[in-house]
JSON list of C-alpha atoms in Angstrom, two decimals:
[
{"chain": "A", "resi": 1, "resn": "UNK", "atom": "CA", "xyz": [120.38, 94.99, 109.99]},
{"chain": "A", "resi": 2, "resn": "UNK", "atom": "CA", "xyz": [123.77, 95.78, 108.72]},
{"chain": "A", "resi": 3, "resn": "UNK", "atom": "CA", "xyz": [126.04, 94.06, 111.21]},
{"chain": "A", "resi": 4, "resn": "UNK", "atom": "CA", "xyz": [126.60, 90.42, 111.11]},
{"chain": "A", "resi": 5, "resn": "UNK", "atom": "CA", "xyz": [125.17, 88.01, 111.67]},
{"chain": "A", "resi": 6, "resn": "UNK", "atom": "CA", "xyz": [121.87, 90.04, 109.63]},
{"chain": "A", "resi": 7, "resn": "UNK", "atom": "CA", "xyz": [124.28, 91.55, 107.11]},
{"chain": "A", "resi": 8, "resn": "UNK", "atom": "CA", "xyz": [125.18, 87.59, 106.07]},
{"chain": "A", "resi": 9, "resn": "UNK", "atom": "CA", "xyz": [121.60, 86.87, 106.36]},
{"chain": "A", "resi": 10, "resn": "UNK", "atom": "CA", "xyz": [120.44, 89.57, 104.55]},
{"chain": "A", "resi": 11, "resn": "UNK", "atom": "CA", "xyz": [122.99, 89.28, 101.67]},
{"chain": "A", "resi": 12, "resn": "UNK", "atom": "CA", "xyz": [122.07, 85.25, 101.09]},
{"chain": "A", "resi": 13, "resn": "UNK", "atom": "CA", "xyz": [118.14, 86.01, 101.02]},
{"chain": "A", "resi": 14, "resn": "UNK", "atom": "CA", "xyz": [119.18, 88.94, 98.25]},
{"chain": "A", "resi": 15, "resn": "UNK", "atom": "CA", "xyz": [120.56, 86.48, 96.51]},
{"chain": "A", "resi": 16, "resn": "UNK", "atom": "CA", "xyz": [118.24, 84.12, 96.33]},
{"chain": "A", "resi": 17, "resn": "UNK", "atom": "CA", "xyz": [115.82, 86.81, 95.45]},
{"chain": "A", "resi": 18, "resn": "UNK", "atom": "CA", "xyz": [117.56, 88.65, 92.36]},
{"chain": "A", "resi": 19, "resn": "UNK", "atom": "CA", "xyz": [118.17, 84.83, 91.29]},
{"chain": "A", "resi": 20, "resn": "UNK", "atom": "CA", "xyz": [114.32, 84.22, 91.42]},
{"chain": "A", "resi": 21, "resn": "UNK", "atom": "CA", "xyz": [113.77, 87.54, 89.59]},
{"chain": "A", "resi": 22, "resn": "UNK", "atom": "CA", "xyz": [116.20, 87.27, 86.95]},
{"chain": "A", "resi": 23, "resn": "UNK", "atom": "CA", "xyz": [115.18, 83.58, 85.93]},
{"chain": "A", "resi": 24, "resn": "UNK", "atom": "CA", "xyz": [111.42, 84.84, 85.88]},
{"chain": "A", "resi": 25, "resn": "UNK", "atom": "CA", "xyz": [108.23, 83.22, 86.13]},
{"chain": "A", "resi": 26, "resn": "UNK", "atom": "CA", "xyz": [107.86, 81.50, 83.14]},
{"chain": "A", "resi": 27, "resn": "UNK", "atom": "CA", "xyz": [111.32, 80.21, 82.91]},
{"chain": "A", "resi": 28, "resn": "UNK", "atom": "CA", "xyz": [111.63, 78.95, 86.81]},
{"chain": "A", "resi": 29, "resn": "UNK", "atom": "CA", "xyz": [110.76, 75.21, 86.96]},
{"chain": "A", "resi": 30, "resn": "UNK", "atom": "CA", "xyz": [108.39, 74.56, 89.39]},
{"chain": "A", "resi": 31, "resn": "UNK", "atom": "CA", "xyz": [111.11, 72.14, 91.72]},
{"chain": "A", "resi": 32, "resn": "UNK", "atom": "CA", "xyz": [113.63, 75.36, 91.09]},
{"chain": "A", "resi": 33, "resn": "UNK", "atom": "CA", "xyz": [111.27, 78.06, 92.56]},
{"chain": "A", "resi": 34, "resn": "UNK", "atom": "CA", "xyz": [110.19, 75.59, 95.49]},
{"chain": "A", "resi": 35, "resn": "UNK", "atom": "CA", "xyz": [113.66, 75.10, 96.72]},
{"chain": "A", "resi": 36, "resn": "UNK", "atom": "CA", "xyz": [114.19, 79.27, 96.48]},
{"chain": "A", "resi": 37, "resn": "UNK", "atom": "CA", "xyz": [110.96, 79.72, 98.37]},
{"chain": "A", "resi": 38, "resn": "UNK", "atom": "CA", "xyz": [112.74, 76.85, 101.00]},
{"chain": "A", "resi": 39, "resn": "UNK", "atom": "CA", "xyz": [115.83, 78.71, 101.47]},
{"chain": "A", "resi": 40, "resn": "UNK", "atom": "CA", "xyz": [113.70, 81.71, 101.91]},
{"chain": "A", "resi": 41, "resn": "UNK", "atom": "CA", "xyz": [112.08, 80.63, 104.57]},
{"chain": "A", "resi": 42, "resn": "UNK", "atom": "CA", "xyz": [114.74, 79.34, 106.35]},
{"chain": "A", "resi": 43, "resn": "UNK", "atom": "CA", "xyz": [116.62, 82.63, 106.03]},
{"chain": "A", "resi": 44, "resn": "UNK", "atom": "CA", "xyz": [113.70, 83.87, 107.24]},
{"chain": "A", "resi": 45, "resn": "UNK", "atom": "CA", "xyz": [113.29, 81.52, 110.79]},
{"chain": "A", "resi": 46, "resn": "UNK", "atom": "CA", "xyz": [117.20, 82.29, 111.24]},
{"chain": "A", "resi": 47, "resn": "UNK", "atom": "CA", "xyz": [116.90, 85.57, 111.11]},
{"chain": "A", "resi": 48, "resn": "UNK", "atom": "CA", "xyz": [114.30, 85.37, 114.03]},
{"chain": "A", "resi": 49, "resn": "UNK", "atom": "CA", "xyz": [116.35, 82.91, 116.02]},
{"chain": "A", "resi": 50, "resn": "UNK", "atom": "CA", "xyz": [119.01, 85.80, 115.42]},
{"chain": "A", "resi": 51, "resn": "UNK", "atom": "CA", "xyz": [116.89, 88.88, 116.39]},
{"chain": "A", "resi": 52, "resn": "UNK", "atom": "CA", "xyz": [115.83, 87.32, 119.40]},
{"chain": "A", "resi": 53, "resn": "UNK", "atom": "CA", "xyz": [119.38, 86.64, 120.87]},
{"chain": "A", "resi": 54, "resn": "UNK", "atom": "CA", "xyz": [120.39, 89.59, 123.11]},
{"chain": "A", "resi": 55, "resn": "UNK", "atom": "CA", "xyz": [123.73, 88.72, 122.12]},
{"chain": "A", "resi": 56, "resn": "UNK", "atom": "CA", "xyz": [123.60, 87.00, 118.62]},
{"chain": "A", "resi": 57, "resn": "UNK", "atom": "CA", "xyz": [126.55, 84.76, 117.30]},
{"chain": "A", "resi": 58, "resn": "UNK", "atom": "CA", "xyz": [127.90, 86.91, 114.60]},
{"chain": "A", "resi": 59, "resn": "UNK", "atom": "CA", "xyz": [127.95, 83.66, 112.47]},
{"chain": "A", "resi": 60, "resn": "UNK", "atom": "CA", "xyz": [125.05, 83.47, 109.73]},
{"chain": "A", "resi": 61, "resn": "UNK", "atom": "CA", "xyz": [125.87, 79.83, 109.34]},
{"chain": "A", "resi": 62, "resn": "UNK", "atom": "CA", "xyz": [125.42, 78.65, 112.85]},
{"chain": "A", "resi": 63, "resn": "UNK", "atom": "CA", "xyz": [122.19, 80.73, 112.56]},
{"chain": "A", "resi": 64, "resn": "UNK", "atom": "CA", "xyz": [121.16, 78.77, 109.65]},
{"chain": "A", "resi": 65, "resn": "UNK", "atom": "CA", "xyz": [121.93, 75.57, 111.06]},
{"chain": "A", "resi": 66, "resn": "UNK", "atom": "CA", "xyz": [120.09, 76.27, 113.96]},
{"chain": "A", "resi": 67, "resn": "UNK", "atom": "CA", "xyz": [117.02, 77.11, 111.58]},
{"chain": "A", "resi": 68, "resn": "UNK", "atom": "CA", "xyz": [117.40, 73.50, 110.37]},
{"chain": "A", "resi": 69, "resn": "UNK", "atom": "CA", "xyz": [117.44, 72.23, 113.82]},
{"chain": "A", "resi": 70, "resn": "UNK", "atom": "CA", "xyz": [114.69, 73.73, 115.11]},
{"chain": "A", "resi": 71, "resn": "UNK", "atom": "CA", "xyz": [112.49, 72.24, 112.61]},
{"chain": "A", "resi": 72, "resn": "UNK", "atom": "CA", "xyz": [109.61, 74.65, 112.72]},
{"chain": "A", "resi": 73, "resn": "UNK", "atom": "CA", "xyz": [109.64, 75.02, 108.49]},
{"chain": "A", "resi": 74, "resn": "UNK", "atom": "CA", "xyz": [105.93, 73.76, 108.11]},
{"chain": "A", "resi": 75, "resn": "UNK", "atom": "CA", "xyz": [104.68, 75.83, 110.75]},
{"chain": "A", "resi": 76, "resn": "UNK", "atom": "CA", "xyz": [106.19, 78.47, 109.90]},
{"chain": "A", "resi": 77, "resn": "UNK", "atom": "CA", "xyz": [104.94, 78.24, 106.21]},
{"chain": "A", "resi": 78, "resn": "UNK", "atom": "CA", "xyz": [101.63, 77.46, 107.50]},
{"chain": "A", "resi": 79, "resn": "UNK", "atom": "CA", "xyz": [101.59, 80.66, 110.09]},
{"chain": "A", "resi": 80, "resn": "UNK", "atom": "CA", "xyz": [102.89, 82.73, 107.53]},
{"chain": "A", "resi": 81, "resn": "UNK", "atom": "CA", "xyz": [100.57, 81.87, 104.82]},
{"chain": "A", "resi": 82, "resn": "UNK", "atom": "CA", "xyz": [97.66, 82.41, 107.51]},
{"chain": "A", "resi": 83, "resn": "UNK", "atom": "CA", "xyz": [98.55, 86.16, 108.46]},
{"chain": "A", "resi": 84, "resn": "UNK", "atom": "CA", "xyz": [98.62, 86.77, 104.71]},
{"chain": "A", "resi": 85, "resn": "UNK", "atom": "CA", "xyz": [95.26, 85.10, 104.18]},
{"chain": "A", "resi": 86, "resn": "UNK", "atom": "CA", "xyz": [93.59, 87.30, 107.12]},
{"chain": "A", "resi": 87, "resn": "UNK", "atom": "CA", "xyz": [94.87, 90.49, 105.98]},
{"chain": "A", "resi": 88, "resn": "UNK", "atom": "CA", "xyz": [94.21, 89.94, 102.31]},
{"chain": "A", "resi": 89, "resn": "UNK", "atom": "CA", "xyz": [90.84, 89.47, 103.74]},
{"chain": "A", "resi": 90, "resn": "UNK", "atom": "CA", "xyz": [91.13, 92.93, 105.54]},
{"chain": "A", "resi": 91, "resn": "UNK", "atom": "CA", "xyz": [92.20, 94.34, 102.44]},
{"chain": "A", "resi": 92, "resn": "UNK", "atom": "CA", "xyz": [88.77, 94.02, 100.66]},
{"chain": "A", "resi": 93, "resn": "UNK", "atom": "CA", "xyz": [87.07, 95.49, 103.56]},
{"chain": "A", "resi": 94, "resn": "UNK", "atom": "CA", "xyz": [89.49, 98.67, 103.51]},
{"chain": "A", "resi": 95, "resn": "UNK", "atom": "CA", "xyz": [93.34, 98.72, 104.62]},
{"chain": "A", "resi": 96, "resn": "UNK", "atom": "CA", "xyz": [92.70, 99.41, 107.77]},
{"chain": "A", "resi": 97, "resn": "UNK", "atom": "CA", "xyz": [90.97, 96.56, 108.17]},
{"chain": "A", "resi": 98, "resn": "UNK", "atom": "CA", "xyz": [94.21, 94.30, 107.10]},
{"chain": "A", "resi": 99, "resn": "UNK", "atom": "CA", "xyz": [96.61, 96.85, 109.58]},
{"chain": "A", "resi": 100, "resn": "UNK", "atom": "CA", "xyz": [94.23, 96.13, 112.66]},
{"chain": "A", "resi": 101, "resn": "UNK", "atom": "CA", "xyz": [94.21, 92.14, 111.56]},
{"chain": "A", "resi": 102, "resn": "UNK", "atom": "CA", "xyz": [98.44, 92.15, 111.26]},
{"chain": "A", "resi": 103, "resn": "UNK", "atom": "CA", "xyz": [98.33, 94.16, 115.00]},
{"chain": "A", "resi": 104, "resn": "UNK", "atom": "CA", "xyz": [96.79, 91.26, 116.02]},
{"chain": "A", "resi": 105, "resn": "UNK", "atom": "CA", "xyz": [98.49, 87.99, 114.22]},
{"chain": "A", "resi": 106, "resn": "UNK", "atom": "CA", "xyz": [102.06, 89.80, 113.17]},
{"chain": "A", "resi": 107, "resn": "UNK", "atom": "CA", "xyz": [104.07, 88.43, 116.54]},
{"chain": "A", "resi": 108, "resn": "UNK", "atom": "CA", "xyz": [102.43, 84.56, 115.20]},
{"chain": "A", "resi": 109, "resn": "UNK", "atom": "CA", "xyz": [106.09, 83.74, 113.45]},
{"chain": "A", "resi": 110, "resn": "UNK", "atom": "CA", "xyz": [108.10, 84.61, 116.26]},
{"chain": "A", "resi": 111, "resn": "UNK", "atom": "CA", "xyz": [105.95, 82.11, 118.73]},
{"chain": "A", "resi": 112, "resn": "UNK", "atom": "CA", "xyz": [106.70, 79.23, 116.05]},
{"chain": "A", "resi": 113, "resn": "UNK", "atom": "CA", "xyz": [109.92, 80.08, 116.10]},
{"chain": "A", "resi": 114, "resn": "UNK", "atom": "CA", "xyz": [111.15, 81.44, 119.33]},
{"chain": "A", "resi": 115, "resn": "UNK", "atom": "CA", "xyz": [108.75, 79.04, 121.22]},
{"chain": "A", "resi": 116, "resn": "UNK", "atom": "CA", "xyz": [108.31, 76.04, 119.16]},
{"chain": "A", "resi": 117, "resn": "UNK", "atom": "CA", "xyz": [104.48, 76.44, 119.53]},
{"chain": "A", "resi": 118, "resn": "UNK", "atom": "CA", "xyz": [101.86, 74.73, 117.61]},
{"chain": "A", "resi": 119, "resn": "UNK", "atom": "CA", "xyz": [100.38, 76.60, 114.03]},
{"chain": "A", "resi": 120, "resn": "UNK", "atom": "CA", "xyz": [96.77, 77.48, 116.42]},
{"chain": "A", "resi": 121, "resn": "UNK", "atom": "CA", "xyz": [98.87, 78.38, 120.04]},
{"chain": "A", "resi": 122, "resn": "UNK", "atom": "CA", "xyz": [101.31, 79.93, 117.96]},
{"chain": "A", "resi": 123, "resn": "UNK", "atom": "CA", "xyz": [98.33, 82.20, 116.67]},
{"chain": "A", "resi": 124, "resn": "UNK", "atom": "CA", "xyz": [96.74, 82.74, 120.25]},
{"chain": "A", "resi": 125, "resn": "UNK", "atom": "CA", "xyz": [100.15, 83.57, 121.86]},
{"chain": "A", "resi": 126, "resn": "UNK", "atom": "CA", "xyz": [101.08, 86.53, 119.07]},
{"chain": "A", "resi": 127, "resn": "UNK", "atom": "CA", "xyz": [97.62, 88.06, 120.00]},
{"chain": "A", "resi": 128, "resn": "UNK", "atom": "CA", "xyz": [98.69, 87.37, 123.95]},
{"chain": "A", "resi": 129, "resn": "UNK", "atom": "CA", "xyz": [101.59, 88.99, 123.41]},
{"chain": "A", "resi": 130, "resn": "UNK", "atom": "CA", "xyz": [100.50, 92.36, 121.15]},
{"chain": "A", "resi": 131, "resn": "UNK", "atom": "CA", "xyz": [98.08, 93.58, 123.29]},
{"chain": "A", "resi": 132, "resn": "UNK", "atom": "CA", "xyz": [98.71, 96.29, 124.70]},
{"chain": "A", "resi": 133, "resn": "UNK", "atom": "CA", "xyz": [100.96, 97.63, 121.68]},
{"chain": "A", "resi": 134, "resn": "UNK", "atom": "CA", "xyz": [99.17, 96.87, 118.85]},
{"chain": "A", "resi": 135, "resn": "UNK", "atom": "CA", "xyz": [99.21, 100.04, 117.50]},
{"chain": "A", "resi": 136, "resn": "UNK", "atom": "CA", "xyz": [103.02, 99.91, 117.62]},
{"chain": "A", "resi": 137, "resn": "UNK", "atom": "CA", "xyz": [102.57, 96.02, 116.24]},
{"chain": "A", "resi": 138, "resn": "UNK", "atom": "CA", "xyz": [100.03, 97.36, 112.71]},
{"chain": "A", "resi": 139, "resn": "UNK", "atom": "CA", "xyz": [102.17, 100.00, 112.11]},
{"chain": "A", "resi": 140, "resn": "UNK", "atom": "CA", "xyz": [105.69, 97.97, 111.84]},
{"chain": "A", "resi": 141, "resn": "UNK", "atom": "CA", "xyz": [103.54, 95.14, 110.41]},
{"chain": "A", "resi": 142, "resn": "UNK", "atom": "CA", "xyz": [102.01, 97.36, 107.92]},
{"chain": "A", "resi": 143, "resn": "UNK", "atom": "CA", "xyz": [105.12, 99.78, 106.66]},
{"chain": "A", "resi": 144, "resn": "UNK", "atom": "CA", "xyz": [107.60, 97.04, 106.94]},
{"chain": "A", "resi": 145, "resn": "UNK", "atom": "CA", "xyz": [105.62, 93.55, 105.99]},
{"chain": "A", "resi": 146, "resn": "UNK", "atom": "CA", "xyz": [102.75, 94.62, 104.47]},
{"chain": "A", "resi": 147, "resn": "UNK", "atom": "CA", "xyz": [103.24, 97.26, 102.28]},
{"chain": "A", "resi": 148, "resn": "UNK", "atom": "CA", "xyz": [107.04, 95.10, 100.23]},
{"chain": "A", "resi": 149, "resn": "UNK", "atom": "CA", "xyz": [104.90, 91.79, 99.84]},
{"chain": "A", "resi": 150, "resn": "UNK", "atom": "CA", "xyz": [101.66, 93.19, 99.05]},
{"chain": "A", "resi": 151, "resn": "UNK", "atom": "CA", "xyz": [101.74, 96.73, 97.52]},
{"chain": "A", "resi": 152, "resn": "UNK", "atom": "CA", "xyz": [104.49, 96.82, 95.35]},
{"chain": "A", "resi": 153, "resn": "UNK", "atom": "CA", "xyz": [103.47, 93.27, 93.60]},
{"chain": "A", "resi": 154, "resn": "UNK", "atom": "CA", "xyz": [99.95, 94.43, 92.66]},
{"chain": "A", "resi": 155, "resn": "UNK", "atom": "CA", "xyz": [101.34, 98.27, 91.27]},
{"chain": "A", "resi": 156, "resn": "UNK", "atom": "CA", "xyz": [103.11, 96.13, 88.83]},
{"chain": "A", "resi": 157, "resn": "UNK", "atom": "CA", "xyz": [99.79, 93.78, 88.38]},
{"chain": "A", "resi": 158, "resn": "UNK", "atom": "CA", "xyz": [97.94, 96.60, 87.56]},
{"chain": "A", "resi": 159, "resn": "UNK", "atom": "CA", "xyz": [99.99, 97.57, 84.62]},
{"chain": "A", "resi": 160, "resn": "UNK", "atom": "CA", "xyz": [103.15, 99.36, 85.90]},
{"chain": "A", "resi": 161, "resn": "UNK", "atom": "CA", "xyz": [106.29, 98.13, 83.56]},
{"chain": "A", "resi": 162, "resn": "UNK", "atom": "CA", "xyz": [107.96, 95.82, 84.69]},
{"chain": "A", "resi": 163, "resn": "UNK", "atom": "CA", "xyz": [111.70, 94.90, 82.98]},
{"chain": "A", "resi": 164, "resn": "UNK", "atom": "CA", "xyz": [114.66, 92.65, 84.31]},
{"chain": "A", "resi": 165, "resn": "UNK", "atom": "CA", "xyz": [115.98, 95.56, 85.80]},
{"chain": "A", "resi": 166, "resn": "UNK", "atom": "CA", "xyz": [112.61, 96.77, 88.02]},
{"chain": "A", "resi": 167, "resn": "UNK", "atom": "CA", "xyz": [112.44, 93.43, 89.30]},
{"chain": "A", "resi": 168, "resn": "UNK", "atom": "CA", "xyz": [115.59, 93.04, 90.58]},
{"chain": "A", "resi": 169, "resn": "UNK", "atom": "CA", "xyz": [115.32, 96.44, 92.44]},
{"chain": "A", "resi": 170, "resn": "UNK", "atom": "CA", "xyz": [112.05, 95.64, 93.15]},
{"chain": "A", "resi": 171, "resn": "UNK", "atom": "CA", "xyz": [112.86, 92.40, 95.01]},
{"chain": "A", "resi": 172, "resn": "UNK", "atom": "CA", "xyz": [116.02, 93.66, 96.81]},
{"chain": "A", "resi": 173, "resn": "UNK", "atom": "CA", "xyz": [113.73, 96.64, 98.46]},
{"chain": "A", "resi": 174, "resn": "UNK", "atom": "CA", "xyz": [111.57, 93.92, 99.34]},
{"chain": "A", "resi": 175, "resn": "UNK", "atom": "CA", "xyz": [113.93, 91.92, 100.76]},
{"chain": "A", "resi": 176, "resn": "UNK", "atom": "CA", "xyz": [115.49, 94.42, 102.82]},
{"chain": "A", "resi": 177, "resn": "UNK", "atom": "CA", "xyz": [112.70, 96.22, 103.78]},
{"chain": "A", "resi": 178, "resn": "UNK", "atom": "CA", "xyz": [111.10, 93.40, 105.43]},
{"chain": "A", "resi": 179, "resn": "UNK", "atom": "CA", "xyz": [114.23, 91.69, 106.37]},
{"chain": "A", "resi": 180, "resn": "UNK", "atom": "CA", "xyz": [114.57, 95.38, 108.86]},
{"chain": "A", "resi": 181, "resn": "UNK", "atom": "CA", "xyz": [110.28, 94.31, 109.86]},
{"chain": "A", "resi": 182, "resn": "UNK", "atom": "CA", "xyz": [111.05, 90.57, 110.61]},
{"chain": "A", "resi": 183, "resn": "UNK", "atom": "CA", "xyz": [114.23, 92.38, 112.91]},
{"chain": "A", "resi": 184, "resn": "UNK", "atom": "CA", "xyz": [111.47, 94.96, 114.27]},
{"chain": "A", "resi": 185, "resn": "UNK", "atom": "CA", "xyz": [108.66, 92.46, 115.23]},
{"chain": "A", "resi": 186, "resn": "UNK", "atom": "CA", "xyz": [111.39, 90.18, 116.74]},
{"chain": "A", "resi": 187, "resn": "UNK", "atom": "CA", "xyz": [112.80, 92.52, 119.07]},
{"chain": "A", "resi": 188, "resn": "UNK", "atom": "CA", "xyz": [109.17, 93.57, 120.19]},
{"chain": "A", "resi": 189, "resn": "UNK", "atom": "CA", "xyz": [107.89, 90.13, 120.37]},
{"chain": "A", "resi": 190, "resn": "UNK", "atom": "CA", "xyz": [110.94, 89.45, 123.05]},
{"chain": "A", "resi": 191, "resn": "UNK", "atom": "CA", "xyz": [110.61, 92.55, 124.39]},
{"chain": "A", "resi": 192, "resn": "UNK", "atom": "CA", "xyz": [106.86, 92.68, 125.48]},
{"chain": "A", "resi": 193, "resn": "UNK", "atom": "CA", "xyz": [107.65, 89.35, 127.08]},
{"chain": "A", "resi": 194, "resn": "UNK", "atom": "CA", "xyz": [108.20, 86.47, 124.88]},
{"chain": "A", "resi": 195, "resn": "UNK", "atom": "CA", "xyz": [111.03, 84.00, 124.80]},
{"chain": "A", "resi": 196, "resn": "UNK", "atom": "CA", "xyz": [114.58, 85.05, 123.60]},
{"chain": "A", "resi": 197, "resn": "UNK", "atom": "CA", "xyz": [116.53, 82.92, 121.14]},
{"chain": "A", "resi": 198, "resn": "UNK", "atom": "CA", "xyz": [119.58, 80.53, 123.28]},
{"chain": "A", "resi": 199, "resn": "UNK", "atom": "CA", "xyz": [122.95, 80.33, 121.41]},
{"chain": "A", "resi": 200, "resn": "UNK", "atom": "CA", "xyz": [122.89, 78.80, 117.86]},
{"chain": "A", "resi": 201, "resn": "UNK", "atom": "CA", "xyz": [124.32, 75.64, 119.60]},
{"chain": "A", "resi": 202, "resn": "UNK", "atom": "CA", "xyz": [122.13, 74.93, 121.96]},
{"chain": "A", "resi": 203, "resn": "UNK", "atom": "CA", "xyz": [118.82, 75.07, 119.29]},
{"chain": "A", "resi": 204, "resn": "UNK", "atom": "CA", "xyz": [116.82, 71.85, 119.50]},
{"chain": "A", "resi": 205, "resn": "UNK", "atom": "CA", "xyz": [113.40, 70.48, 117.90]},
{"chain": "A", "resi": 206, "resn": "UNK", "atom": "CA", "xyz": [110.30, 70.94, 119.76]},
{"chain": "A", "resi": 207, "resn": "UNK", "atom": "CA", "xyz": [109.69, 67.93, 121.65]},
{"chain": "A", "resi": 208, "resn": "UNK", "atom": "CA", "xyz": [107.48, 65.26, 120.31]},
{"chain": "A", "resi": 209, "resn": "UNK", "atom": "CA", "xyz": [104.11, 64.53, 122.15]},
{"chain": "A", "resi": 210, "resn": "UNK", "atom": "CA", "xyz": [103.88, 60.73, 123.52]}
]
């Protein structure tokens, strides 16, 4: 995660996140925390396109142009809200419940991005591709994912202080802690058989249906 082009990557989405912590809730416009949560995102598909390049162009711009290119943003969003649905479902029947649902819809993202697959065969083809290794899957989905985005908000919803500060250290463990996931289920996700990322350049849409 610290080499380029992740280290690039990695510092722009820190960025953006100690700017959305710093400005606050109540003071961030509602147009001014959607286009955060935009760049976000495509940080996020660019770092996937990155991870699953055996050899990666070191440039985190060509990355991020290649995220525009590939125009996958809605799925993505869509996918990603999804697996957080599911295992906040898990999460009210007990935690395991959310790890074993992540084991099975965690590798989702990359077949959006990596495969420019459909929101539902993006879905089918992450649960294709985990079995076998799911254990592997919950646990890097759980430590790396799930615990940043999901534990660490509701300790400070359930009363722990919460100043400036905290929230800017807060977010940048966040960030970097599932930046180093995103990297982990990438790399498995090619590994255990799905499709690597081509060069930057050579990034295109997914093809329309006639």
């Amino acid at each position: 995660i610290f080499r380029r082009p992740f280290l690039i990557l990695l510092s722009l989405n820190l960025l953006v996140s100690l700017v959305t912590a710093s400005l606050g809730a109540a003071r961030t416009g509602v147009a001014t925390w959607l286009l955060l949560a935009a760049v976000t995102v495509y940080v996020q598909i660019a770092t996937v396109l990155a991870a699953g390049s055996s050899k990666p162009d070191p440039s985190g711009d060509a990355w991020m142009r290649a995220a525009f290119r590939a125009r996958c943003f809605w799925r993505f969003v869509i996918v990603e809200l999804f697996i957080f649905v599911m295992v906040g479902l898990g999460l009210f029947l007990v935690v395991v419940g959310a790890l074993v649902i992540g084991a099975y819809v965690a590798l989702s993202e990359q077949a959006v991005v990596l495969e420019r697959l459909g929101i539902v065969q993006a879905l089918s083809r992450g649960v294709d591709v985990s079995q076998g290794n799911r254990k592997a899957v919950g646990l890097i989905f759980g430590v790396m994912v799930l615990l940043p985005n999901v534990a660490l908000p509701l300790a400070y919803a359930v009363g722990l202080d919460d100043t400036a500060l905290e929230r800017s250290v807060t977010s940048a463990v966040t960030v970097v802690v599932s930046m180093a996931g995103t990297l982990a289920l990438t790399k498995a996700f090619v590994d255990l058989g799905g499709r690597p990322s081509p060069a930057p350049a050579e990034i295109k849409p997914r093809p329309r249906r006639s």
